[in-house]
């Protein structure tokens, strides 16, 4: 059987409706394995999204895919939720994969020296994405308790953005119903979050149904007025493209978010409260470095300037507020950006954590840059996180 087809068949089982089914199926899939994947200990990834935010993978499927690509470790990182972590941890034990658990969220910069600044959030100034890494099992319930009401607040904004999508699309014969089209493709009922990607995924499915895969590229350019690159045209003109909806979603995210976006306010925890919460949960709070972008690795971010011009001041603020780490993605930035960032991490005593932001079936779990000696320590750091969480169990 073709390797891709074999993986897709496994994913059907590993994306079953319940965690119990998924975990049982993982044991069956691994038990029927004829050949184990080649192990690649030089790689690690601590930023894998699951269906509890937005991803083609359940926590169990994410573990399977990480192992299938040769990883010995894997890290979960969902938006506003850590509901998938228990399943992720159990799947890791079944598969013999070291696990580290975390979640990401947005925090208000009000009250800090970065108030009002545009940092690592492409859509809104004054709000920063933050990563809560290395959460022990004892911290899961606390984080879910705090972020539950914030997820509800986020859905109030999601409904407004759905209305904005409809204002843009009704003339094209497309409308979204948040309760019927968006919520069912999320894990909101099970403690997960609903993100902009869910809205745009639901929209992408509607576009595909309206235009058909053969005419999708034509519809996007002629009806929506979005200029596609030759690569995008090729992807969105191929009915056999297995990543079709994710490729269309990437285009929608890059081109439409600024038109439909509603500023986040009440759903964003204050920076000081987040620092305190991470400490209470026994986690390591990290700032996810974005850096000025030229070519987005995920294909859904436009070229833009972010925190590079005032990076020294940012590190001063992080130290002042009690942030203990920085997380970054070597594939996304230049060698010069990475060298500068690493030097600042060492100067300020920040833990360095790596991870490639996986939320599409087209993406690999592996960041090849980790083979560079400049990043070898990031794999060692991952094992330290895993051991840290084991001690806390």
PDB file of N, CA and C in Angstrom, residues 190-292:
ATOM      1  N   UNK A 190     -16.337  20.065  23.804  1.00  0.00           N
ATOM      2  CA  UNK A 190     -15.462  19.220  24.623  1.00  0.00           C
ATOM      3  C   UNK A 190     -14.292  20.007  25.229  1.00  0.00           C
ATOM      4  N   UNK A 191     -14.459  21.310  25.332  1.00  0.00           N
ATOM      5  CA  UNK A 191     -13.424  22.125  25.969  1.00  0.00           C
ATOM      6  C   UNK A 191     -12.415  22.723  25.022  1.00  0.00           C
ATOM      7  N   UNK A 192     -12.642  22.588  23.719  1.00  0.00           N
ATOM      8  CA  UNK A 192     -11.745  23.196  22.743  1.00  0.00           C
ATOM      9  C   UNK A 192     -12.147  24.611  22.417  1.00  0.00           C
ATOM     10  N   UNK A 193     -11.373  25.250  21.557  1.00  0.00           N
ATOM     11  CA  UNK A 193     -11.656  26.635  21.186  1.00  0.00           C
ATOM     12  C   UNK A 193     -12.132  26.715  19.746  1.00  0.00           C
ATOM     13  N   UNK A 194     -12.727  27.866  19.407  1.00  0.00           N
ATOM     14  CA  UNK A 194     -13.112  28.173  18.035  1.00  0.00           C
ATOM     15  C   UNK A 194     -12.279  29.370  17.601  1.00  0.00           C
ATOM     16  N   UNK A 195     -11.531  29.213  16.534  1.00  0.00           N
ATOM     17  CA  UNK A 195     -10.605  30.249  16.078  1.00  0.00           C
ATOM     18  C   UNK A 195     -11.040  30.803  14.720  1.00  0.00           C
ATOM     19  N   UNK A 196     -10.308  31.835  14.277  1.00  0.00           N
ATOM     20  CA  UNK A 196     -10.584  32.386  12.948  1.00  0.00           C
ATOM     21  C   UNK A 196     -10.448  31.308  11.874  1.00  0.00           C
ATOM     22  N   UNK A 197      -9.540  30.357  12.094  1.00  0.00           N
ATOM     23  CA  UNK A 197      -9.361  29.286  11.109  1.00  0.00           C
ATOM     24  C   UNK A 197     -10.627  28.444  10.965  1.00  0.00           C
ATOM     25  N   UNK A 198     -11.361  28.229  12.048  1.00  0.00           N
ATOM     26  CA  UNK A 198     -12.617  27.489  11.938  1.00  0.00           C
ATOM     27  C   UNK A 198     -13.603  28.243  11.037  1.00  0.00           C
ATOM     28  N   UNK A 199     -13.701  29.556  11.239  1.00  0.00           N
ATOM     29  CA  UNK A 199     -14.609  30.354  10.415  1.00  0.00           C
ATOM     30  C   UNK A 199     -14.226  30.249   8.947  1.00  0.00           C
ATOM     31  N   UNK A 200     -12.925  30.377   8.675  1.00  0.00           N
ATOM     32  CA  UNK A 200     -12.458  30.387   7.291  1.00  0.00           C
ATOM     33  C   UNK A 200     -12.448  28.990   6.678  1.00  0.00           C
ATOM     34  N   UNK A 201     -12.344  27.967   7.506  1.00  0.00           N
ATOM     35  CA  UNK A 201     -12.482  26.597   7.013  1.00  0.00           C
ATOM     36  C   UNK A 201     -13.927  26.352   6.582  1.00  0.00           C
ATOM     37  N   UNK A 202     -14.873  26.784   7.417  1.00  0.00           N
ATOM     38  CA  UNK A 202     -16.292  26.642   7.059  1.00  0.00           C
ATOM     39  C   UNK A 202     -16.583  27.416   5.773  1.00  0.00           C
ATOM     40  N   UNK A 203     -16.000  28.612   5.646  1.00  0.00           N
ATOM     41  CA  UNK A 203     -16.162  29.398   4.431  1.00  0.00           C
ATOM     42  C   UNK A 203     -15.547  28.668   3.233  1.00  0.00           C
ATOM     43  N   UNK A 204     -14.378  28.099   3.412  1.00  0.00           N
ATOM     44  CA  UNK A 204     -13.710  27.380   2.329  1.00  0.00           C
ATOM     45  C   UNK A 204     -14.555  26.209   1.841  1.00  0.00           C
ATOM     46  N   UNK A 205     -15.159  25.488   2.778  1.00  0.00           N
ATOM     47  CA  UNK A 205     -16.029  24.369   2.394  1.00  0.00           C
ATOM     48  C   UNK A 205     -17.222  24.865   1.574  1.00  0.00           C
ATOM     49  N   UNK A 206     -17.766  26.022   1.947  1.00  0.00           N
ATOM     50  CA  UNK A 206     -18.899  26.600   1.215  1.00  0.00           C
ATOM     51  C   UNK A 206     -18.476  27.016  -0.199  1.00  0.00           C
ATOM     52  N   UNK A 207     -17.278  27.593  -0.303  1.00  0.00           N
ATOM     53  CA  UNK A 207     -16.773  28.006  -1.615  1.00  0.00           C
ATOM     54  C   UNK A 207     -16.585  26.798  -2.521  1.00  0.00           C
ATOM     55  N   UNK A 208     -16.019  25.725  -1.953  1.00  0.00           N
ATOM     56  CA  UNK A 208     -15.811  24.497  -2.731  1.00  0.00           C
ATOM     57  C   UNK A 208     -17.148  23.929  -3.201  1.00  0.00           C
ATOM     58  N   UNK A 209     -18.146  23.938  -2.299  1.00  0.00           N
ATOM     59  CA  UNK A 209     -19.479  23.437  -2.666  1.00  0.00           C
ATOM     60  C   UNK A 209     -20.126  24.313  -3.741  1.00  0.00           C
ATOM     61  N   UNK A 210     -19.879  25.604  -3.663  1.00  0.00           N
ATOM     62  CA  UNK A 210     -20.487  26.562  -4.616  1.00  0.00           C
ATOM     63  C   UNK A 210     -19.821  26.491  -5.986  1.00  0.00           C
ATOM     64  N   UNK A 211     -18.499  26.453  -6.021  1.00  0.00           N
ATOM     65  CA  UNK A 211     -17.768  26.558  -7.285  1.00  0.00           C
ATOM     66  C   UNK A 211     -17.335  25.213  -7.854  1.00  0.00           C
ATOM     67  N   UNK A 212     -17.171  24.229  -6.975  1.00  0.00           N
ATOM     68  CA  UNK A 212     -16.574  22.959  -7.401  1.00  0.00           C
ATOM     69  C   UNK A 212     -15.064  23.087  -7.409  1.00  0.00           C
ATOM     70  N   UNK A 213     -14.377  21.997  -7.158  1.00  0.00           N
ATOM     71  CA  UNK A 213     -12.915  22.065  -7.075  1.00  0.00           C
ATOM     72  C   UNK A 213     -12.284  22.485  -8.403  1.00  0.00           C
ATOM     73  N   UNK A 214     -12.860  22.056  -9.500  1.00  0.00           N
ATOM     74  CA  UNK A 214     -12.276  22.387 -10.803  1.00  0.00           C
ATOM     75  C   UNK A 214     -12.291  23.888 -11.077  1.00  0.00           C
ATOM     76  N   UNK A 215     -13.285  24.596 -10.548  1.00  0.00           N
ATOM     77  CA  UNK A 215     -13.452  26.026 -10.842  1.00  0.00           C
ATOM     78  C   UNK A 215     -13.159  26.900  -9.625  1.00  0.00           C
ATOM     79  N   UNK A 216     -12.590  26.300  -8.595  1.00  0.00           N
ATOM     80  CA  UNK A 216     -12.376  27.042  -7.349  1.00  0.00           C
ATOM     81  C   UNK A 216     -11.417  28.216  -7.556  1.00  0.00           C
ATOM     82  N   UNK A 217     -10.289  27.990  -8.216  1.00  0.00           N
ATOM     83  CA  UNK A 217      -9.317  29.062  -8.444  1.00  0.00           C
ATOM     84  C   UNK A 217      -9.953  30.200  -9.228  1.00  0.00           C
ATOM     85  N   UNK A 218     -10.728  29.842 -10.234  1.00  0.00           N
ATOM     86  CA  UNK A 218     -11.420  30.848 -11.043  1.00  0.00           C
ATOM     87  C   UNK A 218     -12.392  31.658 -10.186  1.00  0.00           C
ATOM     88  N   UNK A 219     -13.137  30.982  -9.314  1.00  0.00           N
ATOM     89  CA  UNK A 219     -14.099  31.656  -8.432  1.00  0.00           C
ATOM     90  C   UNK A 219     -13.380  32.629  -7.492  1.00  0.00           C
ATOM     91  N   UNK A 220     -12.284  32.181  -6.909  1.00  0.00           N
ATOM     92  CA  UNK A 220     -11.541  33.023  -5.964  1.00  0.00           C
ATOM     93  C   UNK A 220     -11.036  34.298  -6.650  1.00  0.00           C
ATOM     94  N   UNK A 221     -10.524  34.144  -7.863  1.00  0.00           N
ATOM     95  CA  UNK A 221      -9.977  35.318  -8.557  1.00  0.00           C
ATOM     96  C   UNK A 221     -11.074  36.219  -9.123  1.00  0.00           C
ATOM     97  N   UNK A 222     -12.066  35.623  -9.780  1.00  0.00           N
ATOM     98  CA  UNK A 222     -13.064  36.432 -10.476  1.00  0.00           C
ATOM     99  C   UNK A 222     -14.184  36.924  -9.564  1.00  0.00           C
ATOM    100  N   UNK A 223     -14.625  36.085  -8.649  1.00  0.00           N
ATOM    101  CA  UNK A 223     -15.731  36.471  -7.778  1.00  0.00           C
ATOM    102  C   UNK A 223     -15.269  37.183  -6.500  1.00  0.00           C
ATOM    103  N   UNK A 224     -14.142  36.751  -5.973  1.00  0.00           N
ATOM    104  CA  UNK A 224     -13.668  37.348  -4.717  1.00  0.00           C
ATOM    105  C   UNK A 224     -12.598  38.411  -4.943  1.00  0.00           C
ATOM    106  N   UNK A 225     -12.087  38.496  -6.178  1.00  0.00           N
ATOM    107  CA  UNK A 225     -11.093  39.522  -6.484  1.00  0.00           C
ATOM    108  C   UNK A 225      -9.749  39.302  -5.821  1.00  0.00           C
ATOM    109  N   UNK A 226      -9.410  38.042  -5.568  1.00  0.00           N
ATOM    110  CA  UNK A 226      -8.138  37.707  -4.921  1.00  0.00           C
ATOM    111  C   UNK A 226      -7.172  37.190  -5.977  1.00  0.00           C
ATOM    112  N   UNK A 227      -6.036  37.836  -6.116  1.00  0.00           N
ATOM    113  CA  UNK A 227      -5.032  37.413  -7.085  1.00  0.00           C
ATOM    114  C   UNK A 227      -4.242  36.247  -6.518  1.00  0.00           C
ATOM    115  N   UNK A 228      -4.253  35.129  -7.230  1.00  0.00           N
ATOM    116  CA  UNK A 228      -3.535  33.937  -6.781  1.00  0.00           C
ATOM    117  C   UNK A 228      -2.179  33.848  -7.458  1.00  0.00           C
ATOM    118  N   UNK A 229      -1.207  33.310  -6.724  1.00  0.00           N
ATOM    119  CA  UNK A 229       0.084  33.011  -7.333  1.00  0.00           C
ATOM    120  C   UNK A 229      -0.078  31.781  -8.224  1.00  0.00           C
ATOM    121  N   UNK A 230       0.912  31.527  -9.068  1.00  0.00           N
ATOM    122  CA  UNK A 230       0.839  30.349  -9.922  1.00  0.00           C
ATOM    123  C   UNK A 230       0.773  29.064  -9.095  1.00  0.00           C
ATOM    124  N   UNK A 231       1.511  29.054  -7.987  1.00  0.00           N
ATOM    125  CA  UNK A 231       1.486  27.890  -7.093  1.00  0.00           C
ATOM    126  C   UNK A 231       0.087  27.685  -6.526  1.00  0.00           C
ATOM    127  N   UNK A 232      -0.533  28.768  -6.059  1.00  0.00           N
ATOM    128  CA  UNK A 232      -1.877  28.672  -5.498  1.00  0.00           C
ATOM    129  C   UNK A 232      -2.894  28.260  -6.560  1.00  0.00           C
ATOM    130  N   UNK A 233      -2.753  28.792  -7.768  1.00  0.00           N
ATOM    131  CA  UNK A 233      -3.654  28.407  -8.860  1.00  0.00           C
ATOM    132  C   UNK A 233      -3.567  26.904  -9.121  1.00  0.00           C
ATOM    133  N   UNK A 234      -2.343  26.403  -9.121  1.00  0.00           N
ATOM    134  CA  UNK A 234      -2.159  24.980  -9.344  1.00  0.00           C
ATOM    135  C   UNK A 234      -2.818  24.148  -8.255  1.00  0.00           C
ATOM    136  N   UNK A 235      -2.636  24.550  -7.007  1.00  0.00           N
ATOM    137  CA  UNK A 235      -3.216  23.821  -5.880  1.00  0.00           C
ATOM    138  C   UNK A 235      -4.737  23.840  -5.922  1.00  0.00           C
ATOM    139  N   UNK A 236      -5.313  24.997  -6.270  1.00  0.00           N
ATOM    140  CA  UNK A 236      -6.765  25.165  -6.226  1.00  0.00           C
ATOM    141  C   UNK A 236      -7.453  24.849  -7.553  1.00  0.00           C
ATOM    142  N   UNK A 237      -6.704  24.266  -8.476  1.00  0.00           N
ATOM    143  CA  UNK A 237      -7.283  23.807  -9.741  1.00  0.00           C
ATOM    144  C   UNK A 237      -7.192  22.289  -9.868  1.00  0.00           C
ATOM    145  N   UNK A 238      -6.633  21.653  -8.856  1.00  0.00           N
ATOM    146  CA  UNK A 238      -6.403  20.209  -8.887  1.00  0.00           C
ATOM    147  C   UNK A 238      -7.409  19.499  -7.983  1.00  0.00           C
ATOM    148  N   UNK A 239      -8.451  18.893  -8.540  1.00  0.00           N
ATOM    149  CA  UNK A 239      -9.464  18.219  -7.717  1.00  0.00           C
ATOM    150  C   UNK A 239      -8.896  17.078  -6.885  1.00  0.00           C
ATOM    151  N   UNK A 240      -7.730  16.544  -7.280  1.00  0.00           N
ATOM    152  CA  UNK A 240      -7.129  15.427  -6.561  1.00  0.00           C
ATOM    153  C   UNK A 240      -6.202  15.889  -5.429  1.00  0.00           C
ATOM    154  N   UNK A 241      -6.044  17.196  -5.282  1.00  0.00           N
ATOM    155  CA  UNK A 241      -5.171  17.737  -4.243  1.00  0.00           C
ATOM    156  C   UNK A 241      -5.697  17.321  -2.861  1.00  0.00           C
ATOM    157  N   UNK A 242      -4.972  16.490  -2.105  1.00  0.00           N
ATOM    158  CA  UNK A 242      -5.479  16.020  -0.811  1.00  0.00           C
ATOM    159  C   UNK A 242      -5.499  17.107   0.264  1.00  0.00           C
ATOM    160  N   UNK A 243      -4.844  18.219   0.003  1.00  0.00           N
ATOM    161  CA  UNK A 243      -4.787  19.319   0.970  1.00  0.00           C
ATOM    162  C   UNK A 243      -5.662  20.496   0.540  1.00  0.00           C
ATOM    163  N   UNK A 244      -6.604  20.238  -0.353  1.00  0.00           N
ATOM    164  CA  UNK A 244      -7.353  21.302  -1.022  1.00  0.00           C
ATOM    165  C   UNK A 244      -7.946  22.320  -0.041  1.00  0.00           C
ATOM    166  N   UNK A 245      -8.691  21.834   0.941  1.00  0.00           N
ATOM    167  CA  UNK A 245      -9.378  22.768   1.840  1.00  0.00           C
ATOM    168  C   UNK A 245      -8.384  23.581   2.666  1.00  0.00           C
ATOM    169  N   UNK A 246      -7.238  22.972   3.023  1.00  0.00           N
ATOM    170  CA  UNK A 246      -6.235  23.692   3.805  1.00  0.00           C
ATOM    171  C   UNK A 246      -5.514  24.742   2.947  1.00  0.00           C
ATOM    172  N   UNK A 247      -5.316  24.434   1.668  1.00  0.00           N
ATOM    173  CA  UNK A 247      -4.697  25.405   0.771  1.00  0.00           C
ATOM    174  C   UNK A 247      -5.629  26.599   0.547  1.00  0.00           C
ATOM    175  N   UNK A 248      -6.919  26.320   0.373  1.00  0.00           N
ATOM    176  CA  UNK A 248      -7.888  27.404   0.213  1.00  0.00           C
ATOM    177  C   UNK A 248      -8.002  28.211   1.501  1.00  0.00           C
ATOM    178  N   UNK A 249      -8.016  27.524   2.624  1.00  0.00           N
ATOM    179  CA  UNK A 249      -8.050  28.195   3.913  1.00  0.00           C
ATOM    180  C   UNK A 249      -6.861  29.147   4.073  1.00  0.00           C
ATOM    181  N   UNK A 250      -5.679  28.717   3.642  1.00  0.00           N
ATOM    182  CA  UNK A 250      -4.501  29.575   3.733  1.00  0.00           C
ATOM    183  C   UNK A 250      -4.672  30.868   2.953  1.00  0.00           C
ATOM    184  N   UNK A 251      -5.262  30.764   1.780  1.00  0.00           N
ATOM    185  CA  UNK A 251      -5.532  31.956   0.966  1.00  0.00           C
ATOM    186  C   UNK A 251      -6.548  32.844   1.668  1.00  0.00           C
ATOM    187  N   UNK A 252      -7.600  32.255   2.178  1.00  0.00           N
ATOM    188  CA  UNK A 252      -8.641  33.029   2.871  1.00  0.00           C
ATOM    189  C   UNK A 252      -8.076  33.758   4.087  1.00  0.00           C
ATOM    190  N   UNK A 253      -7.216  33.072   4.837  1.00  0.00           N
ATOM    191  CA  UNK A 253      -6.650  33.694   6.035  1.00  0.00           C
ATOM    192  C   UNK A 253      -5.742  34.871   5.678  1.00  0.00           C
ATOM    193  N   UNK A 254      -4.946  34.692   4.632  1.00  0.00           N
ATOM    194  CA  UNK A 254      -4.027  35.762   4.229  1.00  0.00           C
ATOM    195  C   UNK A 254      -4.775  36.965   3.672  1.00  0.00           C
ATOM    196  N   UNK A 255      -5.892  36.734   2.985  1.00  0.00           N
ATOM    197  CA  UNK A 255      -6.549  37.817   2.254  1.00  0.00           C
ATOM    198  C   UNK A 255      -7.784  38.399   2.930  1.00  0.00           C
ATOM    199  N   UNK A 256      -8.467  37.627   3.783  1.00  0.00           N
ATOM    200  CA  UNK A 256      -9.753  38.085   4.295  1.00  0.00           C
ATOM    201  C   UNK A 256      -9.768  38.506   5.755  1.00  0.00           C
ATOM    202  N   UNK A 257      -8.800  38.030   6.546  1.00  0.00           N
ATOM    203  CA  UNK A 257      -8.877  38.301   7.981  1.00  0.00           C
ATOM    204  C   UNK A 257      -8.993  39.792   8.265  1.00  0.00           C
ATOM    205  N   UNK A 258      -8.182  40.610   7.597  1.00  0.00           N
ATOM    206  CA  UNK A 258      -8.224  42.046   7.865  1.00  0.00           C
ATOM    207  C   UNK A 258      -9.571  42.660   7.498  1.00  0.00           C
ATOM    208  N   UNK A 259     -10.327  42.017   6.609  1.00  0.00           N
ATOM    209  CA  UNK A 259     -11.629  42.543   6.207  1.00  0.00           C
ATOM    210  C   UNK A 259     -12.751  42.147   7.158  1.00  0.00           C
ATOM    211  N   UNK A 260     -12.567  41.059   7.869  1.00  0.00           N
ATOM    212  CA  UNK A 260     -13.639  40.559   8.748  1.00  0.00           C
ATOM    213  C   UNK A 260     -13.301  40.698  10.229  1.00  0.00           C
ATOM    214  N   UNK A 261     -12.066  41.059  10.526  1.00  0.00           N
ATOM    215  CA  UNK A 261     -11.568  40.992  11.901  1.00  0.00           C
ATOM    216  C   UNK A 261     -12.305  41.947  12.836  1.00  0.00           C
ATOM    217  N   UNK A 262     -12.639  41.443  13.989  1.00  0.00           N
ATOM    218  CA  UNK A 262     -13.204  42.239  15.082  1.00  0.00           C
ATOM    219  C   UNK A 262     -12.183  42.211  16.217  1.00  0.00           C
ATOM    220  N   UNK A 263     -11.746  43.368  16.720  1.00  0.00           N
ATOM    221  CA  UNK A 263     -10.699  43.382  17.757  1.00  0.00           C
ATOM    222  C   UNK A 263     -11.074  42.556  18.981  1.00  0.00           C
ATOM    223  N   UNK A 264     -10.086  41.827  19.490  1.00  0.00           N
ATOM    224  CA  UNK A 264     -10.271  41.028  20.704  1.00  0.00           C
ATOM    225  C   UNK A 264     -10.055  41.918  21.919  1.00  0.00           C
ATOM    226  N   UNK A 265     -10.965  41.861  22.865  1.00  0.00           N
ATOM    227  CA  UNK A 265     -10.831  42.683  24.082  1.00  0.00           C
ATOM    228  C   UNK A 265     -11.052  41.822  25.322  1.00  0.00           C
ATOM    229  N   UNK A 266     -12.308  41.534  25.635  1.00  0.00           N
ATOM    230  CA  UNK A 266     -12.637  40.854  26.891  1.00  0.00           C
ATOM    231  C   UNK A 266     -12.101  39.429  26.971  1.00  0.00           C
ATOM    232  N   UNK A 267     -11.818  38.818  25.829  1.00  0.00           N
ATOM    233  CA  UNK A 267     -11.348  37.427  25.849  1.00  0.00           C
ATOM    234  C   UNK A 267      -9.860  37.316  26.129  1.00  0.00           C
ATOM    235  N   UNK A 268      -9.155  38.452  26.206  1.00  0.00           N
ATOM    236  CA  UNK A 268      -7.697  38.438  26.396  1.00  0.00           C
ATOM    237  C   UNK A 268      -7.352  38.669  27.863  1.00  0.00           C
ATOM    238  N   UNK A 269      -6.667  37.722  28.435  1.00  0.00           N
ATOM    239  CA  UNK A 269      -6.234  37.827  29.823  1.00  0.00           C
ATOM    240  C   UNK A 269      -5.173  38.920  29.947  1.00  0.00           C
ATOM    241  N   UNK A 270      -5.091  39.571  31.085  1.00  0.00           N
ATOM    242  CA  UNK A 270      -4.053  40.585  31.262  1.00  0.00           C
ATOM    243  C   UNK A 270      -2.689  39.906  31.374  1.00  0.00           C
ATOM    244  N   UNK A 271      -1.663  40.606  30.948  1.00  0.00           N
ATOM    245  CA  UNK A 271      -0.325  40.040  30.953  1.00  0.00           C
ATOM    246  C   UNK A 271       0.086  39.613  32.357  1.00  0.00           C
ATOM    247  N   UNK A 272      -0.170  40.477  33.319  1.00  0.00           N
ATOM    248  CA  UNK A 272       0.226  40.169  34.709  1.00  0.00           C
ATOM    249  C   UNK A 272      -0.530  38.956  35.242  1.00  0.00           C
ATOM    250  N   UNK A 273      -1.817  38.857  34.918  1.00  0.00           N
ATOM    251  CA  UNK A 273      -2.598  37.701  35.370  1.00  0.00           C
ATOM    252  C   UNK A 273      -2.108  36.412  34.710  1.00  0.00           C
ATOM    253  N   UNK A 274      -1.671  36.518  33.468  1.00  0.00           N
ATOM    254  CA  UNK A 274      -1.168  35.331  32.775  1.00  0.00           C
ATOM    255  C   UNK A 274       0.135  34.842  33.396  1.00  0.00           C
ATOM    256  N   UNK A 275       1.009  35.760  33.733  1.00  0.00           N
ATOM    257  CA  UNK A 275       2.266  35.378  34.395  1.00  0.00           C
ATOM    258  C   UNK A 275       1.963  34.638  35.699  1.00  0.00           C
ATOM    259  N   UNK A 276       1.029  35.183  36.448  1.00  0.00           N
ATOM    260  CA  UNK A 276       0.649  34.558  37.719  1.00  0.00           C
ATOM    261  C   UNK A 276       0.023  33.182  37.493  1.00  0.00           C
ATOM    262  N   UNK A 277      -0.845  33.072  36.488  1.00  0.00           N
ATOM    263  CA  UNK A 277      -1.529  31.816  36.192  1.00  0.00           C
ATOM    264  C   UNK A 277      -0.534  30.734  35.784  1.00  0.00           C
ATOM    265  N   UNK A 278       0.414  31.085  34.929  1.00  0.00           N
ATOM    266  CA  UNK A 278       1.411  30.103  34.492  1.00  0.00           C
ATOM    267  C   UNK A 278       2.223  29.590  35.676  1.00  0.00           C
ATOM    268  N   UNK A 279       2.572  30.482  36.577  1.00  0.00           N
ATOM    269  CA  UNK A 279       3.307  30.064  37.782  1.00  0.00           C
ATOM    270  C   UNK A 279       2.461  29.118  38.628  1.00  0.00           C
ATOM    271  N   UNK A 280       1.181  29.448  38.797  1.00  0.00           N
ATOM    272  CA  UNK A 280       0.289  28.599  39.599  1.00  0.00           C
ATOM    273  C   UNK A 280       0.112  27.220  38.966  1.00  0.00           C
ATOM    274  N   UNK A 281       0.143  27.168  37.638  1.00  0.00           N
ATOM    275  CA  UNK A 281      -0.029  25.893  36.931  1.00  0.00           C
ATOM    276  C   UNK A 281       1.267  25.094  36.856  1.00  0.00           C
ATOM    277  N   UNK A 282       2.364  25.677  37.343  1.00  0.00           N
ATOM    278  CA  UNK A 282       3.648  24.983  37.310  1.00  0.00           C
ATOM    279  C   UNK A 282       4.276  24.941  35.938  1.00  0.00           C
ATOM    280  N   UNK A 283       3.902  25.913  35.082  1.00  0.00           N
ATOM    281  CA  UNK A 283       4.341  25.912  33.682  1.00  0.00           C
ATOM    282  C   UNK A 283       5.454  26.932  33.447  1.00  0.00           C
ATOM    283  N   UNK A 284       5.975  26.938  32.226  1.00  0.00           N
ATOM    284  CA  UNK A 284       6.973  27.924  31.799  1.00  0.00           C
ATOM    285  C   UNK A 284       6.308  28.845  30.783  1.00  0.00           C
ATOM    286  N   UNK A 285       6.117  30.099  31.139  1.00  0.00           N
ATOM    287  CA  UNK A 285       5.505  31.052  30.231  1.00  0.00           C
ATOM    288  C   UNK A 285       6.551  31.585  29.259  1.00  0.00           C
ATOM    289  N   UNK A 286       6.233  31.522  27.964  1.00  0.00           N
ATOM    290  CA  UNK A 286       7.181  31.929  26.926  1.00  0.00           C
ATOM    291  C   UNK A 286       6.572  32.958  25.993  1.00  0.00           C
ATOM    292  N   UNK A 287       7.442  33.824  25.495  1.00  0.00           N
ATOM    293  CA  UNK A 287       7.041  34.741  24.432  1.00  0.00           C
ATOM    294  C   UNK A 287       7.373  34.089  23.093  1.00  0.00           C
ATOM    295  N   UNK A 288       6.374  33.917  22.204  1.00  0.00           N
ATOM    296  CA  UNK A 288       6.645  33.334  20.882  1.00  0.00           C
ATOM    297  C   UNK A 288       7.155  34.420  19.917  1.00  0.00           C
ATOM    298  N   UNK A 289       8.421  34.340  19.587  1.00  0.00           N
ATOM    299  CA  UNK A 289       9.021  35.321  18.684  1.00  0.00           C
ATOM    300  C   UNK A 289       8.499  35.110  17.264  1.00  0.00           C
ATOM    301  N   UNK A 290       8.051  36.199  16.646  1.00  0.00           N
ATOM    302  CA  UNK A 290       7.599  36.145  15.266  1.00  0.00           C
ATOM    303  C   UNK A 290       8.666  36.712  14.338  1.00  0.00           C
ATOM    304  N   UNK A 291       9.116  37.941  14.640  1.00  0.00           N
ATOM    305  CA  UNK A 291      10.141  38.557  13.800  1.00  0.00           C
ATOM    306  C   UNK A 291       9.567  39.079  12.509  1.00  0.00           C
ATOM    307  N   UNK A 292      10.234  40.040  11.926  1.00  0.00           N
ATOM    308  CA  UNK A 292       9.786  40.586  10.649  1.00  0.00           C
ATOM    309  C   UNK A 292       9.703  39.467   9.619  1.00  0.00           C
TER     310      UNK A 292
END
